[in-house]
mmCIF file of C-alpha atoms in Angstrom:
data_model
loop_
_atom_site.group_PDB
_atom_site.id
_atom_site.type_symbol
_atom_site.label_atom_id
_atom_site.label_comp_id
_atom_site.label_asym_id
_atom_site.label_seq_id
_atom_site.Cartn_x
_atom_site.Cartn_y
_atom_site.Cartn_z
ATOM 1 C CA UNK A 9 -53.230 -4.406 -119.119
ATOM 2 C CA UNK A 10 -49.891 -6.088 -119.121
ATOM 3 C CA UNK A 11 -46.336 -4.284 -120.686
ATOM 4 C CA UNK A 12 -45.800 -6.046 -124.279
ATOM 5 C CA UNK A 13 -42.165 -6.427 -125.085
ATOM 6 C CA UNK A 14 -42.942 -6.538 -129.053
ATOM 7 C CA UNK A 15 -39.511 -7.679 -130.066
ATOM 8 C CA UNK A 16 -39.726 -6.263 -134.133
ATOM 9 C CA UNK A 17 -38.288 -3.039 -134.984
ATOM 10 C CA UNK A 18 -40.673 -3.494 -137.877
ATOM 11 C CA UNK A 19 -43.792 -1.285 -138.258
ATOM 12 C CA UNK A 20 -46.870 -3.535 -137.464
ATOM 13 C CA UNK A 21 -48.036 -4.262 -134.296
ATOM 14 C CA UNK A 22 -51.206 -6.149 -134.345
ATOM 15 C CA UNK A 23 -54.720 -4.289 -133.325
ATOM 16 C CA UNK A 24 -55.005 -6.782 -130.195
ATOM 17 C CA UNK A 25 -52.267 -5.504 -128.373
ATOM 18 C CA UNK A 26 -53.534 -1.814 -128.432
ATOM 19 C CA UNK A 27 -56.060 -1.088 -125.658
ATOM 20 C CA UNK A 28 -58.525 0.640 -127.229
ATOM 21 C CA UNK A 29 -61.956 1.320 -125.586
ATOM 22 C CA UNK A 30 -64.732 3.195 -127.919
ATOM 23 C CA UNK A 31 -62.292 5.268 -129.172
ATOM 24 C CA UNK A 32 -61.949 4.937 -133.149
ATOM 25 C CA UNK A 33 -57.972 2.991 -134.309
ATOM 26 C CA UNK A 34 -55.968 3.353 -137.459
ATOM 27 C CA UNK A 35 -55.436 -0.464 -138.228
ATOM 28 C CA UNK A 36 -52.544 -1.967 -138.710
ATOM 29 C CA UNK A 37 -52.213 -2.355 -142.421
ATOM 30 C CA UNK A 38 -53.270 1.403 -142.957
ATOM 31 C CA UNK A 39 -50.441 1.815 -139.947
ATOM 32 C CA UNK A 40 -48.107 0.453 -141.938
ATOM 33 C CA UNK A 41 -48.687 2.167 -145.084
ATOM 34 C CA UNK A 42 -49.098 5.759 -143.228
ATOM 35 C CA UNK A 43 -45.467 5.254 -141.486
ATOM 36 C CA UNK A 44 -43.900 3.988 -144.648
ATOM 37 C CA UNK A 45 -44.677 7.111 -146.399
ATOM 38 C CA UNK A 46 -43.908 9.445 -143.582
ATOM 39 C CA UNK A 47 -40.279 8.166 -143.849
ATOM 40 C CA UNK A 48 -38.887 8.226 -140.127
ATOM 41 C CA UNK A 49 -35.316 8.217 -138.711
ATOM 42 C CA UNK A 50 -34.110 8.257 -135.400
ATOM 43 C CA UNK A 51 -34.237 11.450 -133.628
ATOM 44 C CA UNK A 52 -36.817 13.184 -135.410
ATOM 45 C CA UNK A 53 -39.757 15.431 -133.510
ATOM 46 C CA UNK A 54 -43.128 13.921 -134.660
ATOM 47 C CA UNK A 55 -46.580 15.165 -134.441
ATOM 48 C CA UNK A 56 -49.777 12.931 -134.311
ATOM 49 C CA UNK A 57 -52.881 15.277 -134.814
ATOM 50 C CA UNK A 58 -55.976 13.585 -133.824
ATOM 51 C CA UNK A 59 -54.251 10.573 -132.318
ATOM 52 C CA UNK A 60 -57.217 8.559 -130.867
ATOM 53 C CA UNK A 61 -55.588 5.528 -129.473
ATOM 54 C CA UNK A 62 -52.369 6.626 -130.289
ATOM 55 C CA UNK A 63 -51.865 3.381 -131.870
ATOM 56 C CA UNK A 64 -49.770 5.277 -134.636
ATOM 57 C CA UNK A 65 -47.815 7.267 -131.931
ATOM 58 C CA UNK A 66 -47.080 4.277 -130.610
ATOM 59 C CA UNK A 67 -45.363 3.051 -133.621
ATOM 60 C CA UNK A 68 -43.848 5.902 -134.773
ATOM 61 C CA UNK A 69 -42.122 6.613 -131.423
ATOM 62 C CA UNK A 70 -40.450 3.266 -131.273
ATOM 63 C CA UNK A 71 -39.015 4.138 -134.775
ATOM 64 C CA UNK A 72 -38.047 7.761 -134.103
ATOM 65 C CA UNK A 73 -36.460 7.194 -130.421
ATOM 66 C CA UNK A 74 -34.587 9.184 -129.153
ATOM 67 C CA UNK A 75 -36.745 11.560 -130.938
ATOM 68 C CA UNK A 76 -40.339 12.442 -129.852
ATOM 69 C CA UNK A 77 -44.235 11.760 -130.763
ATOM 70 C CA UNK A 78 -46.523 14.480 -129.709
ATOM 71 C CA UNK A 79 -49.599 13.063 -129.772
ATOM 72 C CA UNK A 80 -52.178 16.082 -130.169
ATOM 73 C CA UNK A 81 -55.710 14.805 -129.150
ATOM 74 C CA UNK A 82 -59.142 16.649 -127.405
ATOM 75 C CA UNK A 83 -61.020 13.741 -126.439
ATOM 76 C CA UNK A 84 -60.104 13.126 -122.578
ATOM 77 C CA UNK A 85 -60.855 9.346 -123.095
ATOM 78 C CA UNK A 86 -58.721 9.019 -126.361
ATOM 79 C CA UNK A 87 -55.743 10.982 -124.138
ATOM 80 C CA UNK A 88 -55.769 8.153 -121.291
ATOM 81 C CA UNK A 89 -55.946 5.274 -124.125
ATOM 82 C CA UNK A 90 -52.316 7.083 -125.901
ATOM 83 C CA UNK A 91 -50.903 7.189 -122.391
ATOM 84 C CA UNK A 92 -52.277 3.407 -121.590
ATOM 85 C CA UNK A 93 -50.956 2.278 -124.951
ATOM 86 C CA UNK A 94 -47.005 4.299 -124.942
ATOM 87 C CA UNK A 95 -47.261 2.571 -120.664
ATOM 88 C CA UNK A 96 -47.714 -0.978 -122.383
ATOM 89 C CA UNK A 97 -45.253 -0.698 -124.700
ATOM 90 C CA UNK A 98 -42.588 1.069 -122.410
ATOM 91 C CA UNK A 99 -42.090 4.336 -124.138
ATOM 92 C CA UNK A 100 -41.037 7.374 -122.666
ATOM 93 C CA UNK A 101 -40.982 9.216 -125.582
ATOM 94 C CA UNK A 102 -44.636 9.613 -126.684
ATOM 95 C CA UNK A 103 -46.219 13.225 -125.094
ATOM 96 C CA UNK A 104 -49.742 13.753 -125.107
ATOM 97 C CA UNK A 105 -50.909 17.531 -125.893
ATOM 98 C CA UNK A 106 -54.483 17.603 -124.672
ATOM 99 C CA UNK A 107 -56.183 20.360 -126.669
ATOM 100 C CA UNK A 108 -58.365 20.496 -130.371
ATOM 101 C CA UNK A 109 -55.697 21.693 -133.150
ATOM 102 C CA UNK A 110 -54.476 23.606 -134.469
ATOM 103 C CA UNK A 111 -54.441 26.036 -131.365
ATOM 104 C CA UNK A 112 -53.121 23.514 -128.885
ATOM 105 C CA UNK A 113 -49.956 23.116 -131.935
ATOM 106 C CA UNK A 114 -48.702 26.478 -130.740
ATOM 107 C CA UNK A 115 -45.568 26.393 -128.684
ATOM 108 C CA UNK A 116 -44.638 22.533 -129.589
ATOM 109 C CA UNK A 117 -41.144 22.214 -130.969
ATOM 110 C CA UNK A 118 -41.072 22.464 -134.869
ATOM 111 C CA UNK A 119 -41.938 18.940 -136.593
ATOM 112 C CA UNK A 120 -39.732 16.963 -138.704
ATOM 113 C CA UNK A 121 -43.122 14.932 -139.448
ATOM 114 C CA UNK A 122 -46.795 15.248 -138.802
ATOM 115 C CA UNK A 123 -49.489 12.496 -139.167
ATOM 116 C CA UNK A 124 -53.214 13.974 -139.562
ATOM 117 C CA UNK A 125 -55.777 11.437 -138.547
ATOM 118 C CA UNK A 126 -58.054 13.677 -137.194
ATOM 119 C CA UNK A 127 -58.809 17.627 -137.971
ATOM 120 C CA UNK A 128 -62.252 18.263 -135.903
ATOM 121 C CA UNK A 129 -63.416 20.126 -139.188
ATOM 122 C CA UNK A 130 -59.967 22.548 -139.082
ATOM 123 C CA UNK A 131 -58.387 20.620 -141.477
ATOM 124 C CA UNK A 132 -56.949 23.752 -143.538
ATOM 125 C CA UNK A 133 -56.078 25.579 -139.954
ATOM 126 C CA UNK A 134 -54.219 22.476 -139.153
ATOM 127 C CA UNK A 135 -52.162 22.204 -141.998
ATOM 128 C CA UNK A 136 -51.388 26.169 -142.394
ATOM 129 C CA UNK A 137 -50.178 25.197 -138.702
ATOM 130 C CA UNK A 138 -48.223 22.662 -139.473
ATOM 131 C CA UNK A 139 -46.491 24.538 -142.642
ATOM 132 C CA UNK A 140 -45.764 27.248 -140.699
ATOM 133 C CA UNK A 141 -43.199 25.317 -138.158
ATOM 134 C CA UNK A 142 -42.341 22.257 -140.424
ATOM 135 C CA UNK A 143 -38.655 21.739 -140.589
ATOM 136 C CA UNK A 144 -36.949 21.887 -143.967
ATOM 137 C CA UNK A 145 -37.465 18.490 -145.663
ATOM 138 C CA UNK A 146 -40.508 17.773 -143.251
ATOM 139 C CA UNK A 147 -43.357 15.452 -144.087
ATOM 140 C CA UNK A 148 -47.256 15.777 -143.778
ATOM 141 C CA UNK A 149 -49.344 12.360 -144.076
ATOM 142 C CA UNK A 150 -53.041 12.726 -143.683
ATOM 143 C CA UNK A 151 -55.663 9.626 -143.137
ATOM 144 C CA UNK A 152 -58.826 10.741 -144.475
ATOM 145 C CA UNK A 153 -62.223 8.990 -144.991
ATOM 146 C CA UNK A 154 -63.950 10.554 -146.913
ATOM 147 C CA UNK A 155 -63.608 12.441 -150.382
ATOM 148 C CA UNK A 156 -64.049 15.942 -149.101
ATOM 149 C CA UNK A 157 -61.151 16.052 -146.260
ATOM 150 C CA UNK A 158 -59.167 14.374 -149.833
ATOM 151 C CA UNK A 159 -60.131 17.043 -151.631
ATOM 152 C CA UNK A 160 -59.393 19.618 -149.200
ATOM 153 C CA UNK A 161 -55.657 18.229 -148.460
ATOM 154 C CA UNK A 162 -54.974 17.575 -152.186
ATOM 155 C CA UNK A 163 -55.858 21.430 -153.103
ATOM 156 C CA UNK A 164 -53.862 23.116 -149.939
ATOM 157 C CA UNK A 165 -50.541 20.802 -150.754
ATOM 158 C CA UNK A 166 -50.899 21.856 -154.649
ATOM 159 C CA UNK A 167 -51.518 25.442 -153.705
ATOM 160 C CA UNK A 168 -48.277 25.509 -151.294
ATOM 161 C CA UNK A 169 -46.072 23.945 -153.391
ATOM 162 C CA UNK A 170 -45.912 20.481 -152.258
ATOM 163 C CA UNK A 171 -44.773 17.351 -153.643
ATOM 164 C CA UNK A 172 -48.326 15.710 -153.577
ATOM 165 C CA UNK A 173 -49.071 11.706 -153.714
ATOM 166 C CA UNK A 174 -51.672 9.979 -152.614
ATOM 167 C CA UNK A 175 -52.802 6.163 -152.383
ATOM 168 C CA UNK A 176 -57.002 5.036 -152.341
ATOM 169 C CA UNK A 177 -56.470 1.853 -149.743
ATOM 170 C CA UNK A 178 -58.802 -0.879 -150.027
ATOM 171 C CA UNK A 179 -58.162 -3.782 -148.065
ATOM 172 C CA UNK A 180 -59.640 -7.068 -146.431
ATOM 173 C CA UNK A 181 -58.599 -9.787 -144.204
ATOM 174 C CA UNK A 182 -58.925 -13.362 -144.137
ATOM 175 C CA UNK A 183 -61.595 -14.371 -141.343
ATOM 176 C CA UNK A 184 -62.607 -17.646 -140.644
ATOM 177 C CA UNK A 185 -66.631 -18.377 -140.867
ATOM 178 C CA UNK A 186 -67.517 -21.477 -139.665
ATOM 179 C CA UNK A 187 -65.734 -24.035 -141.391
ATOM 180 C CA UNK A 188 -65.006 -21.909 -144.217
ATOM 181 C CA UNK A 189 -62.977 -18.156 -144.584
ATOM 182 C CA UNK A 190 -64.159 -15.068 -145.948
ATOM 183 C CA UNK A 191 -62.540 -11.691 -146.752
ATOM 184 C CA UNK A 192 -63.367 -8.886 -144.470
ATOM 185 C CA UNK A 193 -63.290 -5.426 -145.750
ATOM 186 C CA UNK A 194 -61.945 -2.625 -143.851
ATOM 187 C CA UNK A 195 -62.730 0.957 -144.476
ATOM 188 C CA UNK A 196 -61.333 2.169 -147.395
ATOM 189 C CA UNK A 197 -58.262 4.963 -146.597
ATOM 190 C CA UNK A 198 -57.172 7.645 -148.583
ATOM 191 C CA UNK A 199 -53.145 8.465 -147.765
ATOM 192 C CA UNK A 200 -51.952 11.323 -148.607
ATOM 193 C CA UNK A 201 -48.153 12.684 -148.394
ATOM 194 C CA UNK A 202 -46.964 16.622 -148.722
ATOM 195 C CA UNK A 203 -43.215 16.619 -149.046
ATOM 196 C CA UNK A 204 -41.133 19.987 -148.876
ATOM 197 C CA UNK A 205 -38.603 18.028 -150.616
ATOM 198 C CA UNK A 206 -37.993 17.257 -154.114
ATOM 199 C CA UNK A 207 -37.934 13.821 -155.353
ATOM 200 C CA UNK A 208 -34.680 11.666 -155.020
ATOM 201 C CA UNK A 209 -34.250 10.700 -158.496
ATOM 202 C CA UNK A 210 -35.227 14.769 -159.918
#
């Protein structure tokens, strides 16, 4: 597919521009949300566990340049879509680690952030990871689908220590249906961010 030259320094890019194959996409709305509460700046070493498309690498690299998104993904099909996807949008900062975390984690630079989209059922392994090498004031946002990967994050940020939140996203789009529009419900998201960092206004 053709380079896009997506002119916003704004966080979301629309699903359509993203090649994506059968391999499963954050959309953009849930996107937008995750990299809001991730809070990037320029320069700043990101991970991407479980990146799929790499639709969120994608984004977060074009906010974090001249830092870089390590985009951490086992599925060989899912690792040619993040390098498709970084090649349309004419990044050179996105790496793809090709490997299941939280073993293929060791020897990557220490994160300033790390998205979670995907654990492979070593959810816990992959945050201990991540805590281990997480730079002071670092970040951990986690996508999760269902209640028991919530319930698993929620207990291992309380039991570190972590500034916990997390947001229940339920959202739907306006689709035309003949001569009429209807709202289309996407998946319900659950967010959640771990923050080494104390509050601003504590």
């Amino acid at each position: 597919m053709n380079r896009i030259d997506w002119p916003y320094p704004t966080p979301g890019i629309p699903d359509h521009y993203f090649s994506r194959g059968q391999v499963p996409m954050t959309k953009e709305e849930i996107r937008v949300l995750t990299l809001a509460k991730a809070r990037l700046g320029s320069g700043m070493i990101v991970y991407d566990i479980g990146s799929g498309t790499g639709s969120l690498a994608v984004e977060a690299a074009r906010l974090v340049a001249p830092g870089e998104v390590l985009a951490v993904e086992v599925n060989p099909e899912a690792c040619a879509l993040v390098r498709e996807n970084a090649r349309r949008f004419g990044l050179k900062n996105v790496r793809v680690i090709t490997g299941m975390a939280p073993a293929a984690l060791e020897g990557l630079p220490p994160p300033d952030r790390a998205f979670i989209g995907g654990s492979g059922g070593h959810l816990e392994g992959i945050l201990a990871a991540c805590h281990q090498t997480l730079r002071p004031g670092g970040i951990i946002v986690l996508n999760a689908i269902t209640v028991e990967t919530l319930g698993t994050a929620l207990a291992w940020g309380y039991r570190r220590g972590y500034q916990v939140e997390a947001l229940a996203v339920n959202l739907a789009r306006l689709e035309p249906a003949g001569r009429y529009h209807i709202w289309r419900a996407l998946n319900p998201v659950y967010i959640v961010q771990l923050m080494t960092q104390r509050r601003h206004d504590e």
